Coordinates of C-alpha atoms in Angstrom, one line a residue:
Chain U
M18 CA 98.0 134.0 86.2
K19 CA 95.4 131.9 87.9
N20 CA 94.2 133.2 91.2
R21 CA 95.2 130.0 92.7
T22 CA 98.6 129.7 91.6
F23 CA 99.2 133.5 92.4
F24 CA 98.1 132.8 96.0
W25 CA 100.5 130.1 96.4
F26 CA 103.4 132.1 95.0
I27 CA 102.7 135.1 97.3
L28 CA 101.7 133.3 100.3
P29 CA 104.9 133.1 102.4
S30 CA 105.7 136.8 101.6
L31 CA 102.4 137.8 102.5
V32 CA 102.2 135.7 105.8
A33 CA 105.5 137.5 107.0
M34 CA 104.2 140.8 106.1
I35 CA 101.1 140.3 107.8
L36 CA 102.6 138.8 110.9
F37 CA 105.6 141.0 111.0
I38 CA 104.1 144.5 109.5
A39 CA 100.5 144.6 109.7
L40 CA 99.7 142.9 113.1
P41 CA 102.2 145.3 114.9
I42 CA 100.7 148.1 113.6
G43 CA 97.4 146.9 115.1
S44 CA 99.3 145.7 118.4
V45 CA 101.1 148.9 119.0
F46 CA 97.6 150.8 119.0
I47 CA 96.2 148.4 121.4
Q48 CA 99.4 148.6 123.4
S49 CA 99.0 152.3 123.6
L50 CA 95.6 152.3 125.3
Y51 CA 97.0 150.3 128.3
I52 CA 99.7 151.5 130.9
E53 CA 101.8 149.8 133.5
H54 CA 100.8 148.7 136.5
G55 CA 101.2 150.4 139.5
A56 CA 102.8 148.4 142.5
V57 CA 100.3 146.6 144.6
L58 CA 100.4 148.1 148.1
K59 CA 99.3 146.3 151.2
E60 CA 99.2 147.6 154.7
V61 CA 101.5 145.7 157.4
K62 CA 102.0 146.1 160.8
S63 CA 105.7 147.1 161.5
C64 CA 107.0 146.8 165.2
G65 CA 109.9 148.3 166.5
P66 CA 111.2 149.3 169.9
F67 CA 109.1 152.6 169.8
G68 CA 105.9 150.7 169.4
C69 CA 103.6 149.5 166.3
K70 CA 102.4 151.3 163.6
D71 CA 100.6 150.6 160.0
E72 CA 102.7 150.8 157.1
L73 CA 102.4 150.6 153.2
Q74 CA 104.6 148.3 151.8
I75 CA 104.9 147.2 148.3
D76 CA 103.4 143.3 147.8
V77 CA 106.1 141.9 145.5
V78 CA 104.2 138.4 145.3
A79 CA 100.7 140.2 144.3
T80 CA 102.2 142.9 142.1
S81 CA 104.7 140.2 139.8
Q82 CA 101.3 137.8 139.9
L83 CA 99.1 140.9 138.6
K84 CA 101.9 141.5 135.8
Q85 CA 101.9 138.1 134.6
E86 CA 98.0 137.9 134.4
K87 CA 97.8 140.8 132.4
P88 CA 100.9 141.8 130.9
L89 CA 99.5 144.5 128.8
G90 CA 98.6 146.5 132.0
K91 CA 95.7 148.2 132.7
F92 CA 93.2 149.8 130.5
N93 CA 93.8 153.7 130.3
G94 CA 92.0 154.7 127.0
F95 CA 93.6 157.5 125.5
G96 CA 95.2 159.0 128.7
T97 CA 98.9 158.1 127.6
Y98 CA 98.2 160.2 124.3
T99 CA 96.9 163.2 126.3
N100 CA 99.7 162.8 129.0
R101 CA 102.8 165.3 129.3
N102 CA 105.0 163.0 127.5
H103 CA 102.9 162.9 124.4
L104 CA 100.5 165.6 123.1
A105 CA 100.6 167.4 126.3
V106 CA 97.2 168.6 125.8
N107 CA 97.0 170.3 129.3
E108 CA 100.5 171.8 129.3
V109 CA 99.8 173.0 125.6
R110 CA 96.7 174.8 126.4
D111 CA 98.3 176.3 129.9
A112 CA 101.2 177.6 127.7
W113 CA 98.7 179.2 125.5
G114 CA 97.0 180.9 128.6
S115 CA 100.1 182.0 130.4
S116 CA 102.4 183.0 127.4
S117 CA 102.0 186.8 126.6
N118 CA 103.8 186.4 122.9
W119 CA 104.7 183.6 120.5
K120 CA 108.3 182.9 121.2
I121 CA 107.6 182.1 125.0
Y122 CA 104.7 179.8 123.8
F123 CA 106.9 178.2 121.1
S124 CA 109.8 177.7 124.0
K125 CA 107.4 176.3 126.3
V126 CA 105.9 174.0 124.0
Y127 CA 109.4 172.9 122.9
N128 CA 110.2 172.0 126.5
L129 CA 107.6 169.1 126.3
P130 CA 109.2 165.7 124.9
F131 CA 107.0 164.8 122.3
Y132 CA 107.1 168.3 120.4
R133 CA 110.7 168.5 120.9
A134 CA 111.3 165.4 119.1
L135 CA 108.6 166.4 116.6
A136 CA 110.6 169.9 115.9
F137 CA 113.9 168.0 115.3
T138 CA 112.3 165.3 113.2
L139 CA 110.4 167.7 110.7
T140 CA 113.1 170.2 110.7
Y141 CA 115.8 167.4 109.7
T142 CA 113.4 165.8 107.1
F143 CA 112.5 169.3 105.4
L144 CA 116.1 170.4 105.2
V145 CA 118.0 167.4 104.5
T146 CA 115.8 166.4 101.6
P147 CA 116.3 169.3 99.3
L148 CA 119.8 169.8 100.5
V149 CA 120.2 166.1 99.3
L150 CA 118.4 167.2 96.0
I151 CA 120.6 170.0 95.5
L152 CA 124.0 168.4 96.3
G153 CA 123.3 165.5 94.5
F154 CA 122.3 167.1 91.2
C155 CA 125.4 169.1 91.3
I156 CA 127.7 166.2 92.0
A157 CA 126.2 164.2 89.0
L158 CA 126.1 167.3 86.6
A159 CA 130.0 167.7 87.9
V160 CA 131.0 163.5 87.6
N161 CA 129.3 163.6 84.1
S162 CA 131.6 166.0 82.7
L163 CA 134.7 164.2 84.1
P164 CA 136.9 162.3 81.9
K165 CA 135.7 159.0 81.3
K166 CA 138.7 157.1 83.6
L167 CA 137.9 159.0 86.6
K168 CA 134.2 158.4 86.6
G169 CA 134.6 154.9 88.0
P170 CA 136.6 155.8 90.7
T171 CA 134.6 158.7 91.8
I172 CA 131.5 156.9 91.9
F173 CA 133.4 154.3 93.9
V174 CA 134.4 156.7 96.6
S175 CA 130.9 158.4 96.4
L176 CA 128.8 155.4 97.6
L177 CA 131.0 155.2 100.4
P178 CA 129.0 157.3 102.7
M179 CA 125.4 156.0 101.7
I180 CA 126.7 152.2 102.1
V181 CA 128.4 152.2 105.1
T182 CA 126.1 151.6 108.3
P183 CA 124.2 154.5 109.5
L184 CA 125.8 154.2 113.3
I185 CA 129.0 153.5 111.7
G186 CA 129.0 156.6 109.6
S187 CA 127.9 159.0 112.3
L188 CA 130.4 157.6 114.7
I189 CA 133.3 158.0 112.2
L190 CA 132.3 161.7 111.6
F191 CA 131.7 162.0 115.7
W192 CA 135.2 161.3 116.2
M193 CA 136.5 163.7 113.6
I194 CA 134.4 166.6 115.4
D195 CA 135.4 165.6 118.8
S196 CA 137.1 168.5 120.3
K197 CA 140.5 166.3 120.2
G198 CA 139.5 164.8 116.5
I199 CA 140.9 166.6 113.4
L200 CA 137.9 168.6 112.7
G201 CA 136.9 169.9 116.1
A202 CA 140.5 170.9 116.8
S203 CA 140.8 172.4 113.4
L204 CA 137.6 174.6 113.9
Q205 CA 138.9 175.7 117.4
W206 CA 142.2 176.7 115.8
L207 CA 139.9 178.6 113.0
F208 CA 138.1 180.4 115.6
E209 CA 140.6 181.0 118.0
D210 CA 138.4 179.7 120.5
P211 CA 139.8 176.6 122.5
N212 CA 136.3 175.9 124.4
L213 CA 134.6 175.4 121.0
S214 CA 132.7 172.2 121.4
L215 CA 130.4 171.0 118.7
K216 CA 128.6 168.8 121.2
A217 CA 128.1 171.4 123.7
S218 CA 125.8 173.7 121.8
P219 CA 121.9 172.5 120.5
T220 CA 122.3 174.6 117.3
L221 CA 125.9 173.2 116.4
T222 CA 124.4 169.8 117.0
W223 CA 121.3 170.4 114.9
I224 CA 123.7 171.5 112.1
M225 CA 125.7 168.5 112.7
L226 CA 123.2 166.1 112.5
I227 CA 121.7 167.9 109.2
I228 CA 125.3 167.6 107.6
Y229 CA 125.3 164.0 108.5
G230 CA 122.2 163.4 107.0
V231 CA 123.1 165.3 103.7
W232 CA 126.3 163.5 103.6
H233 CA 124.9 160.0 104.0
S234 CA 122.0 160.6 101.5
A235 CA 123.6 162.9 98.8
P236 CA 125.3 159.9 96.9
F237 CA 121.8 158.0 96.5
A238 CA 120.3 161.2 94.8
F239 CA 123.8 161.5 93.0
I240 CA 123.4 158.1 91.4
V241 CA 120.0 158.4 90.4
F242 CA 120.6 162.0 88.8
Y243 CA 123.8 160.5 87.0
A244 CA 121.8 157.6 85.3
G245 CA 119.2 160.2 84.3
L246 CA 121.7 162.4 82.9
Q247 CA 122.6 159.5 80.6
T248 CA 119.3 159.4 79.1
V249 CA 119.1 163.0 78.0
P250 CA 118.5 163.0 74.5
S251 CA 121.9 164.6 72.8
E252 CA 120.0 166.0 69.8
T253 CA 118.1 167.9 72.3
I254 CA 120.9 169.5 73.7
E255 CA 122.7 169.9 70.6
A256 CA 119.7 171.7 69.2
A257 CA 119.8 173.9 72.3
M258 CA 123.5 174.9 71.8
I259 CA 122.7 175.6 67.9
D260 CA 120.3 178.0 69.1
G261 CA 122.8 179.7 71.2
A262 CA 121.8 178.3 74.7
S263 CA 124.5 178.8 77.3
R264 CA 125.3 176.0 79.7
W265 CA 123.0 177.2 82.5
E266 CA 120.3 177.6 80.1
R267 CA 120.9 174.2 78.9
T268 CA 120.9 173.0 82.5
R269 CA 117.8 175.1 83.4
Y270 CA 115.5 174.2 80.4
V271 CA 116.5 170.9 78.8
I272 CA 118.2 168.8 81.5
L273 CA 116.0 169.6 84.5
P274 CA 112.9 169.5 83.0
H275 CA 113.9 165.8 81.9
L276 CA 114.7 165.1 85.5
V277 CA 111.6 166.2 87.0
P278 CA 110.3 162.7 87.4
L279 CA 113.8 161.7 89.2
I280 CA 113.4 164.6 91.5
V281 CA 109.9 163.5 92.5
F282 CA 111.0 159.9 93.2
I283 CA 114.0 161.0 95.2
S284 CA 112.1 163.5 97.4
L285 CA 109.5 160.8 98.2
I286 CA 111.7 158.2 99.2
Q287 CA 113.9 160.9 101.0
L288 CA 110.8 162.2 103.1
M289 CA 109.9 158.9 104.1
D290 CA 113.7 157.8 105.1
N291 CA 114.3 161.1 106.7
F292 CA 111.4 160.9 109.0
R293 CA 112.5 157.9 110.9
V294 CA 116.0 159.6 111.7
F295 CA 117.4 157.3 114.4
E296 CA 121.0 156.2 114.2
P297 CA 122.7 159.7 113.8
I298 CA 121.2 160.6 117.4
V299 CA 122.6 157.7 118.8
G300 CA 125.9 157.7 117.1
F301 CA 126.5 161.4 117.8
S302 CA 125.1 160.8 121.5
A303 CA 122.8 164.1 120.6
Q304 CA 120.1 163.2 122.8
A305 CA 120.4 166.1 125.0
S306 CA 120.2 168.6 122.3
A307 CA 118.4 166.7 119.4
T308 CA 115.5 163.8 119.5
S309 CA 113.5 162.4 117.0
L310 CA 110.3 160.4 117.2
S311 CA 112.0 157.1 116.3
W312 CA 114.5 157.9 118.9
I313 CA 112.0 158.6 121.9
I314 CA 110.2 155.4 121.2
Y315 CA 113.6 153.4 121.4
N316 CA 114.1 155.2 124.8
D317 CA 110.8 154.0 125.9
L318 CA 111.9 150.5 125.2
A319 CA 115.6 150.1 125.7
G320 CA 116.8 153.3 127.2
G321 CA 117.5 152.0 130.7
E322 CA 114.9 153.4 132.8
G323 CA 112.5 150.4 132.3
T324 CA 110.4 149.3 129.5
F325 CA 107.2 151.6 128.8
F326 CA 105.2 149.8 126.1
G327 CA 102.3 151.9 126.5
S328 CA 104.4 155.1 125.9
A329 CA 106.3 153.8 123.0
G330 CA 103.0 152.6 121.5
A331 CA 101.2 155.8 121.6
T332 CA 104.4 157.7 120.2
S333 CA 104.7 154.8 117.7
V334 CA 100.8 155.3 116.5
L335 CA 101.5 159.0 116.3
T336 CA 104.4 158.4 114.2
I337 CA 102.3 156.1 111.7
L338 CA 99.7 158.9 111.3
G339 CA 102.8 161.3 110.5
V340 CA 104.0 158.7 107.9
A341 CA 100.4 158.2 106.7
V342 CA 100.4 162.0 106.0
L343 CA 103.7 162.1 104.3
L344 CA 102.5 159.0 102.1
I345 CA 99.9 160.5 100.6
P346 CA 101.6 161.9 97.8
V347 CA 103.5 158.8 97.1
L348 CA 100.4 156.8 96.8
I349 CA 98.5 159.4 94.6
R350 CA 101.7 159.4 92.2
T351 CA 102.0 155.5 92.1
W352 CA 98.1 155.3 91.7
N353 CA 98.3 157.8 88.4
D354 CA 101.2 156.0 87.0
F355 CA 99.4 152.8 87.1
N356 CA 96.2 154.0 85.7
R357 CA 98.2 155.7 82.7
K358 CA 100.2 152.6 82.0
A359 CA 96.9 150.5 82.1
A360 CA 95.0 152.8 79.8
Chain B
M30 CA 134.4 186.3 71.3
S31 CA 135.0 182.6 70.9
E32 CA 138.0 182.9 72.6
L33 CA 136.2 184.4 75.5
I34 CA 133.7 181.7 75.5
H35 CA 136.8 178.9 75.4
R36 CA 138.5 180.8 78.2
R37 CA 135.3 181.0 80.4
S38 CA 134.9 177.4 80.0
K39 CA 138.4 176.5 81.1
L40 CA 137.4 178.4 84.2
F41 CA 134.3 176.5 84.2
T42 CA 136.2 173.1 84.0
F43 CA 138.3 173.9 86.6
L44 CA 135.7 174.9 89.0
I45 CA 134.1 171.6 88.4
W46 CA 137.4 169.9 89.4
V47 CA 137.5 171.7 92.4
F48 CA 134.1 170.6 93.2
V49 CA 134.7 166.9 92.5
F50 CA 137.9 167.1 94.6
F51 CA 136.0 168.7 97.4
W52 CA 133.6 166.2 97.3
I53 CA 135.8 163.2 97.0
I54 CA 137.5 164.4 100.2
A55 CA 134.1 164.8 102.1
A56 CA 132.9 161.5 101.0
G57 CA 136.0 159.7 101.4
F58 CA 138.5 161.0 103.6
P59 CA 136.7 160.4 106.9
F60 CA 137.0 156.7 106.2
L61 CA 140.6 156.7 105.2
W62 CA 141.4 158.9 108.6
T63 CA 139.5 156.7 110.9
M64 CA 141.2 153.7 109.2
W65 CA 144.8 155.2 109.3
G66 CA 144.2 156.5 113.1
S67 CA 142.7 152.9 114.2
F68 CA 146.4 151.9 114.2
K69 CA 147.4 154.7 116.9
V70 CA 147.1 154.8 120.6
Q71 CA 144.3 157.1 122.0
G72 CA 146.4 159.8 123.0
D73 CA 147.5 160.4 119.1
F74 CA 144.1 159.7 117.5
F75 CA 142.2 162.0 120.0
S76 CA 145.1 164.2 120.4
K77 CA 144.9 167.5 123.0
A78 CA 148.1 168.9 121.8
D79 CA 148.2 168.9 118.4
W80 CA 145.9 166.5 115.4
A81 CA 149.1 166.2 113.5
Y82 CA 150.5 163.5 116.2
A83 CA 147.7 161.2 114.6
I84 CA 149.8 161.4 111.1
S85 CA 153.2 160.8 112.8
G86 CA 152.0 158.7 115.9
L87 CA 154.3 160.3 118.2
R88 CA 152.4 158.7 121.5
T89 CA 152.1 155.4 119.6
Q90 CA 155.9 155.4 119.3
I91 CA 156.3 156.3 123.1
E92 CA 153.6 153.9 124.1
T93 CA 154.1 150.8 122.0
G94 CA 157.6 151.4 120.2
S95 CA 156.5 151.5 116.7
S96 CA 154.3 154.0 115.0
F97 CA 151.8 151.6 114.2
T98 CA 149.6 149.6 116.7
G99 CA 147.2 146.6 116.5
D100 CA 146.2 147.0 120.2
G101 CA 143.0 148.4 119.5
Y102 CA 141.8 145.3 117.2
H103 CA 143.2 142.9 119.7
G104 CA 141.3 144.7 122.5
A105 CA 137.9 144.6 120.4
W106 CA 138.3 141.1 118.8
V107 CA 139.9 139.5 121.5
T108 CA 139.4 141.2 124.8
K109 CA 135.7 142.3 124.0
S110 CA 135.1 139.1 121.8
F111 CA 133.9 141.1 118.8
W112 CA 134.6 138.0 116.9
Q113 CA 131.3 136.8 118.4
A114 CA 129.5 139.5 117.1
A115 CA 131.0 139.0 113.8
L116 CA 130.1 135.8 113.8
N117 CA 126.2 136.4 114.8
T118 CA 126.5 139.1 112.1
M119 CA 127.3 136.6 109.3
I120 CA 124.8 134.1 110.5
V121 CA 121.9 136.7 110.5
V122 CA 123.0 138.3 107.2
V123 CA 123.5 134.9 105.4
S124 CA 120.0 133.9 106.4
V125 CA 118.4 137.1 105.6
V126 CA 119.3 137.4 102.4
V127 CA 118.8 133.5 101.5
I128 CA 115.3 133.8 103.0
S129 CA 114.4 137.1 101.8
L130 CA 115.5 136.1 98.1
T131 CA 113.4 133.0 98.4
L132 CA 110.2 134.2 99.4
G133 CA 110.9 137.6 97.4
T134 CA 111.4 135.8 94.0
L135 CA 108.2 133.9 94.1
G136 CA 106.0 136.7 95.3
G137 CA 107.8 139.1 93.0
Y138 CA 107.5 136.9 90.1
A139 CA 103.8 136.3 90.7
L140 CA 103.3 139.9 91.1
A141 CA 105.0 140.6 87.8
R142 CA 102.7 138.0 85.7
S143 CA 99.4 138.6 87.7
G144 CA 98.2 141.5 85.8
K145 CA 95.2 141.6 87.9
K146 CA 94.1 144.6 90.0
Y147 CA 94.9 143.0 93.1
A148 CA 98.5 142.3 92.4
F149 CA 98.6 146.2 92.1
Y150 CA 97.0 146.6 95.5
L151 CA 99.4 144.3 96.9
L152 CA 102.2 146.4 95.7
M153 CA 100.6 149.7 97.2
L154 CA 100.3 148.2 100.6
A155 CA 103.9 147.0 100.5
L156 CA 104.8 150.5 99.7
V157 CA 102.7 151.4 103.0
F158 CA 104.9 149.0 104.7
R159 CA 107.9 150.0 103.3
A160 CA 107.5 153.6 104.8
M161 CA 106.9 152.3 108.2
P162 CA 109.7 153.3 110.6
H163 CA 111.2 150.0 111.9
I164 CA 111.3 151.3 115.7
T165 CA 107.5 151.4 115.5
L166 CA 107.3 147.8 114.5
V167 CA 109.6 146.5 116.8
S168 CA 107.5 148.4 119.8
G169 CA 104.6 146.1 118.7
Y170 CA 106.6 142.8 118.9
L171 CA 108.6 143.4 121.9
L172 CA 105.7 142.4 124.7
P173 CA 104.5 139.4 122.7
F174 CA 107.9 138.2 122.1
F175 CA 108.8 138.6 126.0
E176 CA 105.7 136.9 126.6
W177 CA 106.3 134.0 124.4
N178 CA 109.9 133.8 125.2
L179 CA 111.2 134.3 121.6
W180 CA 113.3 137.2 122.9
G181 CA 116.9 137.4 122.5
H182 CA 117.2 134.5 120.0
L183 CA 118.8 135.0 116.6
P184 CA 116.2 133.2 114.5
T185 CA 113.7 135.7 115.9
A186 CA 115.7 138.7 114.6
I187 CA 116.2 137.0 111.2
I188 CA 112.6 136.2 111.0
V189 CA 111.6 139.8 111.4
M190 CA 114.0 141.2 109.5
V191 CA 113.1 139.1 106.6
A192 CA 109.6 140.4 106.9
I193 CA 110.6 144.0 107.1
N194 CA 112.8 143.6 104.3
Q195 CA 109.9 141.9 102.3
P196 CA 107.9 145.1 100.8
F197 CA 111.5 146.7 99.2
T198 CA 112.6 143.0 98.0
L199 CA 109.1 142.4 96.2
W200 CA 109.4 145.8 94.5
M201 CA 112.6 145.5 93.3
L202 CA 112.1 142.1 92.1
H203 CA 108.8 142.4 90.7
S204 CA 110.3 145.3 88.2
F205 CA 112.9 142.7 87.3
F206 CA 110.7 140.0 86.4
L207 CA 108.7 142.5 84.3
N208 CA 111.9 143.1 82.2
I209 CA 112.0 139.3 81.6
P210 CA 109.8 138.4 78.4
K211 CA 106.4 137.0 79.2
D212 CA 106.7 134.5 76.6
L213 CA 109.5 132.5 77.9
D214 CA 107.5 131.3 80.6
E215 CA 104.2 131.1 78.6
S216 CA 105.6 129.2 75.8
A217 CA 106.8 126.6 78.4
M218 CA 103.4 126.5 79.7
V219 CA 102.2 125.6 76.4
D220 CA 104.5 122.8 76.2
G221 CA 102.7 121.6 79.2
C222 CA 104.6 122.8 82.3
T223 CA 102.8 123.7 85.3
R224 CA 103.2 127.2 86.3
F225 CA 105.7 126.4 88.9
Q226 CA 107.7 124.1 86.6
A227 CA 107.9 127.1 84.2
F228 CA 109.2 129.4 86.8
R229 CA 111.6 126.6 87.9
R230 CA 112.7 125.6 84.5
V231 CA 112.8 128.7 82.6
I232 CA 112.6 131.7 84.7
V233 CA 115.2 130.6 87.6
P234 CA 117.9 130.3 84.8
V235 CA 117.7 133.8 83.7
M236 CA 116.6 135.7 86.9
W237 CA 120.1 135.9 88.4
P238 CA 121.3 139.4 87.7
G239 CA 118.2 140.5 88.9
V240 CA 118.5 138.4 92.2
I241 CA 122.2 139.3 92.6
T242 CA 121.3 143.2 92.6
T243 CA 118.3 142.6 94.9
G244 CA 120.2 140.4 97.3
L245 CA 123.1 143.0 97.6
F246 CA 120.5 145.5 98.9
S247 CA 119.1 142.9 101.4
F248 CA 122.3 142.2 102.5
L249 CA 123.0 146.0 103.0
L250 CA 119.8 146.3 104.9
A251 CA 120.8 143.3 107.3
Y252 CA 124.0 144.3 107.8
N253 CA 123.3 147.9 108.5
D254 CA 120.5 147.3 110.5
F255 CA 120.6 148.8 114.2
T256 CA 116.9 149.0 115.3
V257 CA 115.8 145.6 115.2
T258 CA 119.2 143.9 116.5
A259 CA 119.5 146.2 119.3
T260 CA 116.3 145.6 120.3
L261 CA 115.3 142.0 119.9
L262 CA 118.9 140.7 121.0
N263 CA 120.5 140.2 124.1
N264 CA 124.0 141.0 125.2
S265 CA 125.2 137.5 124.6
N266 CA 124.2 137.2 120.9
Q267 CA 124.5 140.6 119.5
T268 CA 125.7 141.5 116.2
M269 CA 128.5 143.9 115.2
V270 CA 126.3 147.3 115.0
P271 CA 124.6 147.0 118.6
K272 CA 128.0 145.7 120.2
I273 CA 129.7 148.9 118.9
A274 CA 126.8 150.9 120.2
S275 CA 127.3 149.2 123.6
F276 CA 131.1 149.8 123.4
L277 CA 130.3 153.3 123.2
G278 CA 129.7 153.7 127.2
T279 CA 131.9 151.0 128.4
T280 CA 135.0 152.1 126.3
Q281 CA 134.5 155.9 127.2
V282 CA 134.7 155.0 131.0
E283 CA 137.3 152.6 130.5
G284 CA 139.3 154.9 128.3
N285 CA 139.7 152.5 125.4
V286 CA 137.7 154.3 122.8
M287 CA 140.1 152.6 120.3
F288 CA 138.6 149.4 120.8
A289 CA 135.4 150.8 119.4
V290 CA 137.3 152.6 116.5
A291 CA 138.9 149.4 115.6
A292 CA 135.5 147.7 115.7
V293 CA 134.1 150.5 113.7
V294 CA 136.9 149.9 110.8
S295 CA 136.8 146.2 111.0
A296 CA 133.0 146.6 110.3
T297 CA 133.3 148.9 107.4
V298 CA 135.8 146.4 105.6
P299 CA 133.1 144.0 104.4
L300 CA 131.2 147.3 102.7
F301 CA 134.4 148.3 101.3
L302 CA 134.8 144.9 99.6
L303 CA 131.2 144.9 98.6
I304 CA 131.5 148.2 96.6
M305 CA 134.6 147.5 95.1
F306 CA 133.2 144.1 93.5
F307 CA 129.7 145.0 92.6
Q308 CA 129.5 148.6 92.0
R309 CA 127.9 148.4 88.8
Q310 CA 125.2 146.3 90.3
I311 CA 124.5 148.6 93.2
V312 CA 124.4 151.5 90.8
S313 CA 121.9 149.6 88.5
G314 CA 119.9 148.9 91.3
L315 CA 119.5 152.1 92.7
T316 CA 118.6 153.4 89.3
A317 CA 116.3 150.3 88.6
G318 CA 113.0 151.7 90.4
A319 CA 113.7 155.4 89.5
V320 CA 114.7 155.7 85.9
K321 CA 111.9 153.3 84.5
G322 CA 109.4 155.0 86.6

């Protein structure tokens, strides 16, 4: 295809991506270097029945004028990155000096908002991804051995948790595990503890969110593995059976190696998607016990305590750096694939 | 010996059935339960006394006189004007799907036919873009949108969602176009068509299966979105998902959580129908990227 024709074909979608994906990445960086204006103060004489005194008052007109002129705020350099709400350089250093052992140190660091969010995001990402792979693989193997008539309906039901809106899916589960809901009440009965509440305990909240994550993503792994199972050459399996391989050995030495590319594919997609975990925290109202990087950005933008563009920008830049680290293996893999095909 | 193997495999088959049974319960029961419960009153669905009330509808019978009630739906759709959110969702979703597919087919076709190195670099770039958490992008739009008075309008949210969906759409359509033989459009060009004419007359008629599958995923991305719609739209033109999120706070206080339950069930119905009619396309779309490499 000629370069010129290619250019015109790709132009609309390229413009859209540059305007709304590439530029914002740049603009969050610039935004993160600025901080909101403080209120402009002015000295006024206020006179009451007990004489006059000088008072500092907020100059509303001047403040709003300043905001109008410089909507970005005032330049702050990397100040936002190092403050308490982000990398908290000073607090981490102090904690290091004042802690006698690792446990105290980690609990101190964990109390800083950014590290709290990072801890949950990483735990979620690196627990949900392998669990999704395992559960998806088991479902695929099981469904593959079902009679043909049952496969369709099983796949239909299996797709539901994945297709449904994440916020809605988490709400549905949230209502069930409510202490007055069916699951919450059953658990109370099971453990004979009428005060058991999944919402009150941070550990249980984390477990709940991870279970939600696995429930939501397992169908994706299942479908991909299931399609992969259809492409396993039957001759190889038959040969293995003739050689006396048990069911377990056939799975381990024939089927699993055949599915390795799919395992890589699913884990890469899952790592990227789980890293931006956000909706379940809103759906489960879990912010008291678990926050994620995406959630703290959202909270800065629409949390109700005002809009903090600088703070949101700094967290965004740090998140993008995290995504970049996760992306490197994906890019290397795609690069190698391409060169192998081209060769 | 052979009987032993046979017996063991019978046990194994049984275990498989149990496993599949449990998975189906886990995947499907929450939806069934919530749908059933949405026709009850709050005292039944969130029953302090006994969750079995949700099945029999004891309190529903006492409060409304029959064991099923549409109060939740009436409250959500009429009192809380959920219909408006549903209408907004429809506008947003249809626009996003149509615009995404138009841009995506042109771009995906070009990427599939180019064969030049830069086409590959563009695909890699799209992959990087796809990995960006949406909220980080949104935090980049918000300030300029406020400044230029673009915030709070449906078209803004639509265009942003189209752009965010582009990387995915391009990848998917690109792999579909690779499967359409090159000879098809090239022979048309030998016959004197320009590239665009060849695309319009030869490729467009045969591309629909791929476009429909991609369209389904664009639909899901737009329909399921919370991040963009919750931050870029205001209360008066909210779509369904942020509306449901805003129900959470208010309905809990007013004691009508059932409005939110009814709204959630209403919003799930279109997705349910979507899987029913397009199950095969969804499955093939999920595996398109993976199985072919």
